[in-house]
CSV table of C-alpha atoms in Angstrom, one decimal:
chain,number,residue,atom,x,y,z
A,1,UNK,CA,-14.5,-9.3,4.0
A,2,UNK,CA,-17.2,-8.6,6.5
A,3,UNK,CA,-19.2,-6.1,4.4
A,4,UNK,CA,-19.1,-8.0,1.1
A,5,UNK,CA,-22.5,-9.6,1.6
A,6,UNK,CA,-24.1,-6.2,2.2
A,7,UNK,CA,-22.3,-4.8,-0.8
A,8,UNK,CA,-23.4,-7.5,-3.3
A,9,UNK,CA,-26.9,-7.2,-1.9
A,10,UNK,CA,-26.9,-3.4,-2.4
A,11,UNK,CA,-25.6,-3.6,-6.0
A,12,UNK,CA,-28.3,-6.1,-6.9
A,13,UNK,CA,-31.0,-3.8,-5.6
A,14,UNK,CA,-30.1,-0.3,-6.7
A,15,UNK,CA,-27.7,1.9,-8.5
A,16,UNK,CA,-24.8,2.6,-6.1
A,17,UNK,CA,-23.5,6.2,-5.9
A,18,UNK,CA,-19.7,6.7,-5.8
A,19,UNK,CA,-18.3,9.9,-4.5
A,20,UNK,CA,-16.8,12.8,-6.6
A,21,UNK,CA,-13.4,14.4,-6.9
A,22,UNK,CA,-11.0,14.6,-4.0
A,23,UNK,CA,-8.6,17.0,-5.7
A,24,UNK,CA,-11.3,19.5,-6.6
A,25,UNK,CA,-12.4,19.6,-2.9
A,26,UNK,CA,-8.9,19.8,-1.6
A,27,UNK,CA,-8.3,22.9,-3.8
A,28,UNK,CA,-11.1,24.7,-1.9
A,29,UNK,CA,-9.0,24.7,1.2
A,30,UNK,CA,-6.1,26.6,-0.5
A,31,UNK,CA,-3.6,24.7,1.7
A,32,UNK,CA,-0.1,26.2,1.8
A,33,UNK,CA,3.2,24.4,1.8
A,34,UNK,CA,3.2,24.7,5.6
A,35,UNK,CA,-0.3,23.1,5.8
A,36,UNK,CA,0.9,20.1,3.7
A,37,UNK,CA,3.9,19.7,5.9
A,38,UNK,CA,2.2,20.0,9.3
A,39,UNK,CA,4.4,19.8,12.4
A,40,UNK,CA,5.6,16.3,11.6
A,41,UNK,CA,7.2,17.1,8.2
A,42,UNK,CA,8.1,20.8,8.8
A,43,UNK,CA,11.8,20.1,8.0
A,44,UNK,CA,11.3,17.7,5.1
A,45,UNK,CA,14.0,18.0,2.4
A,46,UNK,CA,11.7,18.5,-0.6
A,47,UNK,CA,8.6,20.5,-1.4
A,48,UNK,CA,5.4,18.7,-0.3
A,49,UNK,CA,2.7,21.0,-1.6
A,50,UNK,CA,0.5,19.0,-4.0
A,51,UNK,CA,1.1,15.7,-2.3
A,52,UNK,CA,-2.6,15.3,-1.6
A,53,UNK,CA,-2.3,11.8,-0.1
A,54,UNK,CA,-0.1,13.2,2.7
A,55,UNK,CA,-3.0,15.3,3.9
A,56,UNK,CA,-4.4,12.1,5.5
A,57,UNK,CA,-1.6,12.5,8.0
A,58,UNK,CA,-1.2,16.3,8.2
A,59,UNK,CA,-4.8,17.4,7.7
A,60,UNK,CA,-7.0,14.4,8.6
A,61,UNK,CA,-9.9,16.5,9.7
A,62,UNK,CA,-10.2,18.1,6.2
A,63,UNK,CA,-10.1,14.7,4.5
A,64,UNK,CA,-12.8,13.4,6.9
A,65,UNK,CA,-14.9,16.5,6.2
A,66,UNK,CA,-14.7,15.9,2.4
A,67,UNK,CA,-15.8,12.3,2.9
A,68,UNK,CA,-18.7,13.5,5.0
A,69,UNK,CA,-19.9,16.0,2.4
A,70,UNK,CA,-20.0,13.3,-0.2
A,71,UNK,CA,-21.9,10.9,2.1
A,72,UNK,CA,-24.4,13.7,2.9
A,73,UNK,CA,-24.8,14.2,-0.8
A,74,UNK,CA,-25.9,10.5,-1.1
A,75,UNK,CA,-22.7,8.6,-1.8
A,76,UNK,CA,-22.8,4.8,-1.0
A,77,UNK,CA,-19.1,4.3,-1.8
A,78,UNK,CA,-16.3,6.6,-0.6
A,79,UNK,CA,-12.8,6.5,-2.1
A,80,UNK,CA,-9.8,6.7,0.1
A,81,UNK,CA,-7.4,9.6,-0.4
A,82,UNK,CA,-4.7,7.3,-1.8
A,83,UNK,CA,-4.6,7.9,-5.6
A,84,UNK,CA,-0.8,8.3,-5.5
A,85,UNK,CA,-0.2,5.9,-2.6
A,86,UNK,CA,2.5,3.7,-4.1
A,87,UNK,CA,6.3,3.8,-3.5
A,88,UNK,CA,6.6,4.6,-7.2
A,89,UNK,CA,4.5,7.8,-7.1
A,90,UNK,CA,5.7,8.8,-3.6
A,91,UNK,CA,9.3,8.7,-4.8
A,92,UNK,CA,8.7,12.2,-6.1
A,93,UNK,CA,8.6,13.4,-2.5
A,94,UNK,CA,11.1,10.9,-1.1
A,95,UNK,CA,8.3,9.4,1.0
A,96,UNK,CA,8.5,5.7,-0.1
A,97,UNK,CA,8.8,4.6,3.6
A,98,UNK,CA,5.5,6.3,4.5
A,99,UNK,CA,3.4,4.3,1.9
A,100,UNK,CA,2.0,1.7,4.3
A,101,UNK,CA,1.0,4.4,6.9
A,102,UNK,CA,-0.5,6.7,4.3
A,103,UNK,CA,-2.8,4.0,2.9
A,104,UNK,CA,-3.6,2.6,6.3
A,105,UNK,CA,-4.5,6.0,7.8
A,106,UNK,CA,-6.5,7.1,4.7
A,107,UNK,CA,-8.6,3.9,4.8
A,108,UNK,CA,-9.1,4.4,8.6
A,109,UNK,CA,-10.4,7.9,8.1
A,110,UNK,CA,-12.9,6.8,5.4
A,111,UNK,CA,-13.9,3.7,7.4
A,112,UNK,CA,-14.7,5.8,10.5
A,113,UNK,CA,-16.9,8.3,8.6
A,114,UNK,CA,-18.7,5.5,6.7
A,115,UNK,CA,-19.4,3.6,9.9
A,116,UNK,CA,-20.9,6.7,11.4
A,117,UNK,CA,-23.3,7.2,8.5
A,118,UNK,CA,-24.2,3.5,8.3
A,119,UNK,CA,-25.0,3.5,12.1
A,120,UNK,CA,-27.4,6.4,11.5
A,121,UNK,CA,-29.2,4.6,8.6
A,122,UNK,CA,-28.5,0.8,8.6
A,123,UNK,CA,-30.7,0.4,5.5
A,124,UNK,CA,-28.2,2.4,3.5
A,125,UNK,CA,-24.8,0.9,4.3
A,126,UNK,CA,-21.8,2.9,3.2
A,127,UNK,CA,-18.7,1.3,1.8
A,128,UNK,CA,-15.0,2.2,1.6
A,129,UNK,CA,-13.2,1.8,-1.8
A,130,UNK,CA,-9.4,1.7,-1.5
A,131,UNK,CA,-8.2,3.9,-4.4
A,132,UNK,CA,-5.3,2.5,-6.4
A,133,UNK,CA,-4.1,5.0,-9.0
A,134,UNK,CA,-2.1,4.2,-12.2
A,135,UNK,CA,1.3,5.4,-10.9
A,136,UNK,CA,3.4,7.9,-12.9
A,137,UNK,CA,5.2,5.2,-14.8
A,138,UNK,CA,3.9,2.9,-17.6
A,139,UNK,CA,4.9,-0.7,-18.3
A,140,UNK,CA,3.7,-0.6,-22.0
A,141,UNK,CA,5.2,2.6,-23.3
A,142,UNK,CA,8.6,4.1,-23.5
A,143,UNK,CA,9.2,7.6,-21.9
A,144,UNK,CA,12.1,8.0,-24.4
A,145,UNK,CA,11.0,8.8,-27.9
A,146,UNK,CA,14.5,7.8,-29.2
A,147,UNK,CA,14.4,4.4,-27.5
A,148,UNK,CA,10.9,2.8,-28.0
A,149,UNK,CA,12.0,-0.4,-26.4
A,150,UNK,CA,12.9,1.2,-23.1
A,151,UNK,CA,10.7,0.9,-20.0
A,152,UNK,CA,10.9,3.0,-16.9
A,153,UNK,CA,9.4,0.2,-14.7
A,154,UNK,CA,9.0,-3.6,-14.7
A,155,UNK,CA,5.9,-5.6,-14.2
A,156,UNK,CA,7.3,-7.1,-11.0
A,157,UNK,CA,8.2,-3.6,-9.6
A,158,UNK,CA,4.6,-2.6,-10.2
A,159,UNK,CA,3.3,-5.8,-8.6
A,160,UNK,CA,5.3,-5.3,-5.4
A,161,UNK,CA,4.3,-1.6,-5.1
A,162,UNK,CA,0.6,-2.3,-5.7
A,163,UNK,CA,0.6,-5.2,-3.3
A,164,UNK,CA,2.0,-3.1,-0.5
A,165,UNK,CA,-0.6,-0.5,-1.1
A,166,UNK,CA,-3.4,-3.0,-1.3
A,167,UNK,CA,-2.4,-4.7,2.0
A,168,UNK,CA,-2.4,-1.3,3.8
A,169,UNK,CA,-5.8,-0.4,2.3
A,170,UNK,CA,-7.3,-3.7,3.5
A,171,UNK,CA,-5.7,-3.5,6.9
A,172,UNK,CA,-7.2,0.0,7.3
A,173,UNK,CA,-10.7,-1.2,6.7
A,174,UNK,CA,-11.4,-0.9,2.9
A,175,UNK,CA,-14.4,-3.0,1.7
A,176,UNK,CA,-13.4,-2.7,-2.0
A,177,UNK,CA,-10.2,-2.3,-3.9
A,178,UNK,CA,-10.6,0.2,-6.8
A,179,UNK,CA,-7.9,0.0,-9.5
A,180,UNK,CA,-8.7,3.3,-11.3
A,181,UNK,CA,-7.8,5.7,-14.1
A,182,UNK,CA,-6.1,2.9,-16.0
A,183,UNK,CA,-4.3,4.3,-19.1
A,184,UNK,CA,-2.0,1.3,-19.4
A,185,UNK,CA,-3.7,-2.1,-18.9
A,186,UNK,CA,-0.3,-3.8,-18.2
A,187,UNK,CA,-0.1,-1.6,-15.0
A,188,UNK,CA,-3.6,-2.7,-14.1
A,189,UNK,CA,-2.7,-6.3,-14.7
A,190,UNK,CA,0.2,-6.0,-12.2
A,191,UNK,CA,-2.3,-4.5,-9.6
A,192,UNK,CA,-4.8,-7.2,-10.2
A,193,UNK,CA,-2.1,-9.9,-10.0
A,194,UNK,CA,-1.0,-8.4,-6.6
A,195,UNK,CA,-4.6,-8.3,-5.4
A,196,UNK,CA,-5.2,-11.9,-6.4
A,197,UNK,CA,-2.1,-12.9,-4.5
A,198,UNK,CA,-3.6,-11.2,-1.4
A,199,UNK,CA,-6.8,-13.1,-1.9
A,200,UNK,CA,-4.9,-16.4,-1.9
A,201,UNK,CA,-2.6,-15.5,1.0
A,202,UNK,CA,-5.4,-14.2,3.2
A,203,UNK,CA,-8.1,-16.7,2.1
A,204,UNK,CA,-10.6,-13.9,1.3
A,205,UNK,CA,-12.6,-12.7,-1.7
A,206,UNK,CA,-11.9,-9.0,-2.3
A,207,UNK,CA,-14.6,-7.0,-4.1
A,208,UNK,CA,-12.6,-5.4,-7.0
A,209,UNK,CA,-13.6,-2.4,-9.1
A,210,UNK,CA,-11.6,-1.8,-12.3
A,211,UNK,CA,-11.9,1.6,-14.0
A,212,UNK,CA,-10.1,2.5,-17.2
A,213,UNK,CA,-9.7,5.9,-18.9
A,214,UNK,CA,-10.4,6.6,-22.6
A,215,UNK,CA,-7.9,9.4,-23.3
A,216,UNK,CA,-9.3,11.0,-26.4
A,217,UNK,CA,-11.8,10.9,-29.3
A,218,UNK,CA,-10.1,7.8,-30.8
A,219,UNK,CA,-11.9,5.8,-28.1
A,220,UNK,CA,-8.8,4.1,-26.9
A,221,UNK,CA,-6.7,4.0,-23.7
A,222,UNK,CA,-3.3,5.6,-23.8
A,223,UNK,CA,-1.7,2.2,-24.4
A,224,UNK,CA,-3.9,1.8,-27.5
A,225,UNK,CA,-6.8,-0.5,-26.4
A,226,UNK,CA,-10.4,-0.1,-27.4
A,227,UNK,CA,-13.1,-0.3,-24.7
A,228,UNK,CA,-13.9,-3.9,-25.7
A,229,UNK,CA,-10.2,-5.0,-25.7
A,230,UNK,CA,-9.8,-3.4,-22.2
A,231,UNK,CA,-12.7,-5.3,-20.9
A,232,UNK,CA,-11.3,-8.6,-22.2
A,233,UNK,CA,-7.9,-7.8,-20.7
A,234,UNK,CA,-9.2,-7.4,-17.1
A,235,UNK,CA,-12.0,-10.0,-17.1
A,236,UNK,CA,-9.9,-12.9,-15.9
A,237,UNK,CA,-10.8,-12.1,-12.3
A,238,UNK,CA,-14.2,-12.1,-10.7
A,239,UNK,CA,-14.8,-8.3,-10.5
A,240,UNK,CA,-17.5,-6.3,-8.7
A,241,UNK,CA,-17.4,-3.9,-11.5
A,242,UNK,CA,-15.6,-2.7,-14.6
A,243,UNK,CA,-16.0,0.7,-16.2
A,244,UNK,CA,-14.5,4.1,-17.1
A,245,UNK,CA,-13.6,7.3,-15.3
A,246,UNK,CA,-11.8,10.6,-16.0
A,247,UNK,CA,-10.6,12.2,-19.3
A,248,UNK,CA,-14.1,12.6,-20.7
A,249,UNK,CA,-17.4,14.2,-19.7
A,250,UNK,CA,-20.6,12.1,-19.3
A,251,UNK,CA,-21.8,12.7,-22.8
A,252,UNK,CA,-18.5,11.6,-24.5
A,253,UNK,CA,-18.3,8.5,-22.3
A,254,UNK,CA,-21.7,7.0,-23.4
A,255,UNK,CA,-20.6,5.0,-26.5
A,256,UNK,CA,-17.8,3.3,-24.5
A,257,UNK,CA,-20.2,2.3,-21.7
A,258,UNK,CA,-22.5,0.9,-24.3
A,259,UNK,CA,-19.7,-1.1,-25.8
A,260,UNK,CA,-18.8,-2.9,-22.5
A,261,UNK,CA,-22.3,-3.0,-20.9
A,262,UNK,CA,-23.5,-5.5,-23.5
A,263,UNK,CA,-20.4,-7.6,-23.2
A,264,UNK,CA,-19.8,-7.9,-19.4
A,265,UNK,CA,-21.1,-10.2,-16.7
A,266,UNK,CA,-19.8,-7.7,-14.1
A,267,UNK,CA,-21.3,-4.5,-12.8
A,268,UNK,CA,-20.6,-1.5,-14.9
A,269,UNK,CA,-19.3,1.7,-13.3
A,270,UNK,CA,-18.9,5.2,-14.6
A,271,UNK,CA,-17.5,8.4,-13.0
A,272,UNK,CA,-16.9,11.0,-15.7
A,273,UNK,CA,-15.5,14.4,-15.3
A,274,UNK,CA,-17.7,17.5,-15.0
A,275,UNK,CA,-17.4,18.0,-18.8
A,276,UNK,CA,-14.2,18.8,-20.6
A,277,UNK,CA,-11.7,21.3,-19.1
A,278,UNK,CA,-11.7,24.9,-20.3
A,279,UNK,CA,-8.6,26.8,-21.5
A,280,UNK,CA,-7.5,27.2,-17.9
A,281,UNK,CA,-7.9,23.6,-17.0
A,282,UNK,CA,-11.1,24.3,-15.0
A,283,UNK,CA,-14.4,22.3,-15.2
A,284,UNK,CA,-17.4,24.4,-15.9
A,285,UNK,CA,-20.2,21.9,-16.1
A,286,UNK,CA,-22.8,22.4,-13.4
A,287,UNK,CA,-24.4,19.7,-11.3
A,288,UNK,CA,-27.7,19.9,-13.2
A,289,UNK,CA,-25.9,19.8,-16.6
A,290,UNK,CA,-24.0,16.7,-15.6
A,291,UNK,CA,-27.0,15.0,-14.2
A,292,UNK,CA,-28.9,15.6,-17.4
A,293,UNK,CA,-26.2,13.8,-19.4
A,294,UNK,CA,-26.0,10.9,-16.9
A,295,UNK,CA,-29.7,10.4,-17.3
A,296,UNK,CA,-28.9,8.8,-20.7
A,297,UNK,CA,-27.0,6.0,-18.9
A,298,UNK,CA,-29.9,5.5,-16.6
A,299,UNK,CA,-32.6,5.4,-19.3
A,300,UNK,CA,-30.5,2.9,-21.3
A,301,UNK,CA,-29.8,0.7,-18.3
A,302,UNK,CA,-26.1,0.9,-18.7
A,303,UNK,CA,-24.7,1.2,-15.2
A,304,UNK,CA,-24.6,-0.2,-11.7
A,305,UNK,CA,-22.3,2.4,-10.1
A,306,UNK,CA,-22.2,6.1,-10.9
A,307,UNK,CA,-20.1,8.9,-9.5
A,308,UNK,CA,-17.9,11.8,-10.6
A,309,UNK,CA,-14.2,12.4,-11.3
A,310,UNK,CA,-12.3,15.7,-12.0
A,311,UNK,CA,-14.3,18.9,-11.3
A,312,UNK,CA,-17.2,17.1,-9.5
A,313,UNK,CA,-18.3,18.2,-6.1
A,314,UNK,CA,-20.9,17.1,-3.5
A,315,UNK,CA,-23.4,19.2,-5.5
A,316,UNK,CA,-22.8,17.1,-8.6
A,317,UNK,CA,-23.1,13.9,-6.6
A,318,UNK,CA,-26.3,15.0,-5.0
A,319,UNK,CA,-27.9,15.8,-8.4
A,320,UNK,CA,-26.8,12.4,-9.8
A,321,UNK,CA,-28.0,10.5,-6.6
A,322,UNK,CA,-31.4,12.3,-6.7
A,323,UNK,CA,-31.8,11.2,-10.3
A,324,UNK,CA,-30.5,7.6,-10.0
A,325,UNK,CA,-32.9,6.7,-7.2
A,326,UNK,CA,-35.7,6.7,-9.8
A,327,UNK,CA,-34.0,4.1,-12.0
A,328,UNK,CA,-33.4,0.4,-11.9
A,329,UNK,CA,-29.8,-0.8,-12.0
A,330,UNK,CA,-28.4,-2.6,-15.0
A,331,UNK,CA,-29.2,-6.4,-14.6
A,332,UNK,CA,-26.1,-8.5,-13.6
A,333,UNK,CA,-25.5,-12.0,-12.4
A,334,UNK,CA,-24.2,-11.3,-9.0
A,335,UNK,CA,-21.8,-13.9,-7.6
A,336,UNK,CA,-20.1,-13.4,-4.3
């Protein structure tokens, strides 16, 4: 991985800024069904509106523009537009055969934009994180309340799907693989197993970020793990970072970051939502309000990577980046 050395150097020197929400920014375009389809998919059999990953093929300029806005706001790490980029998730649109292309092209878009910004300022290299979402099926829980032993997916099916996605993300130019919004750690383990297979097959060390999601005030993931248990479950690989994203706002996430920060040898990442959603599912927290809450992470020395999830925009990321520059990163033993 050609940028790994720069990446590990950067994370040892400063708090790295991750970008904000892709979906929030896509909503601003008000794309129609026709926009999602583009010319290539105009006769596709099923509805495609809402398939945000597909926009990397049909509206690549918009995706590149969103990346640029986050880089201008101060982001060091840009996530690819591939949150649902597995055969499992793409089955909803009958687009399983497009998975490699979707991930490859998404990574290429992010790579090109990051390289342009790095060329302008080589002292602030920009990195591409290949986004690997949780899929819409869970290996630990039954979707059928009357049959608790039933599973809609197997570990091996997940492993195969994640491996295909990870290969395409690497081939397209990702520096990091980010297994994110983990609500079922068994799914994440399948993804990590697949990534480890790739490391072995290709003879490379892949910087891996792992980010779970605490789903409610109980302080547990959907599959029932505490923050500490989640950390233990994913610590068998040498990770770039481990942390949490989504579900909660910055304030609500603090105790869980504290719980893992004191226990982990890896970097700690956080990218919370812009507060909690209102009655209409919208996020009202302003950039300055969110930055004020993130300041607690910085003052307590809890994090190495900070960004935003649902409801966050380049304005939120800029406010956080402007604040983070004044703080030292949490101390870690960096091993490449």
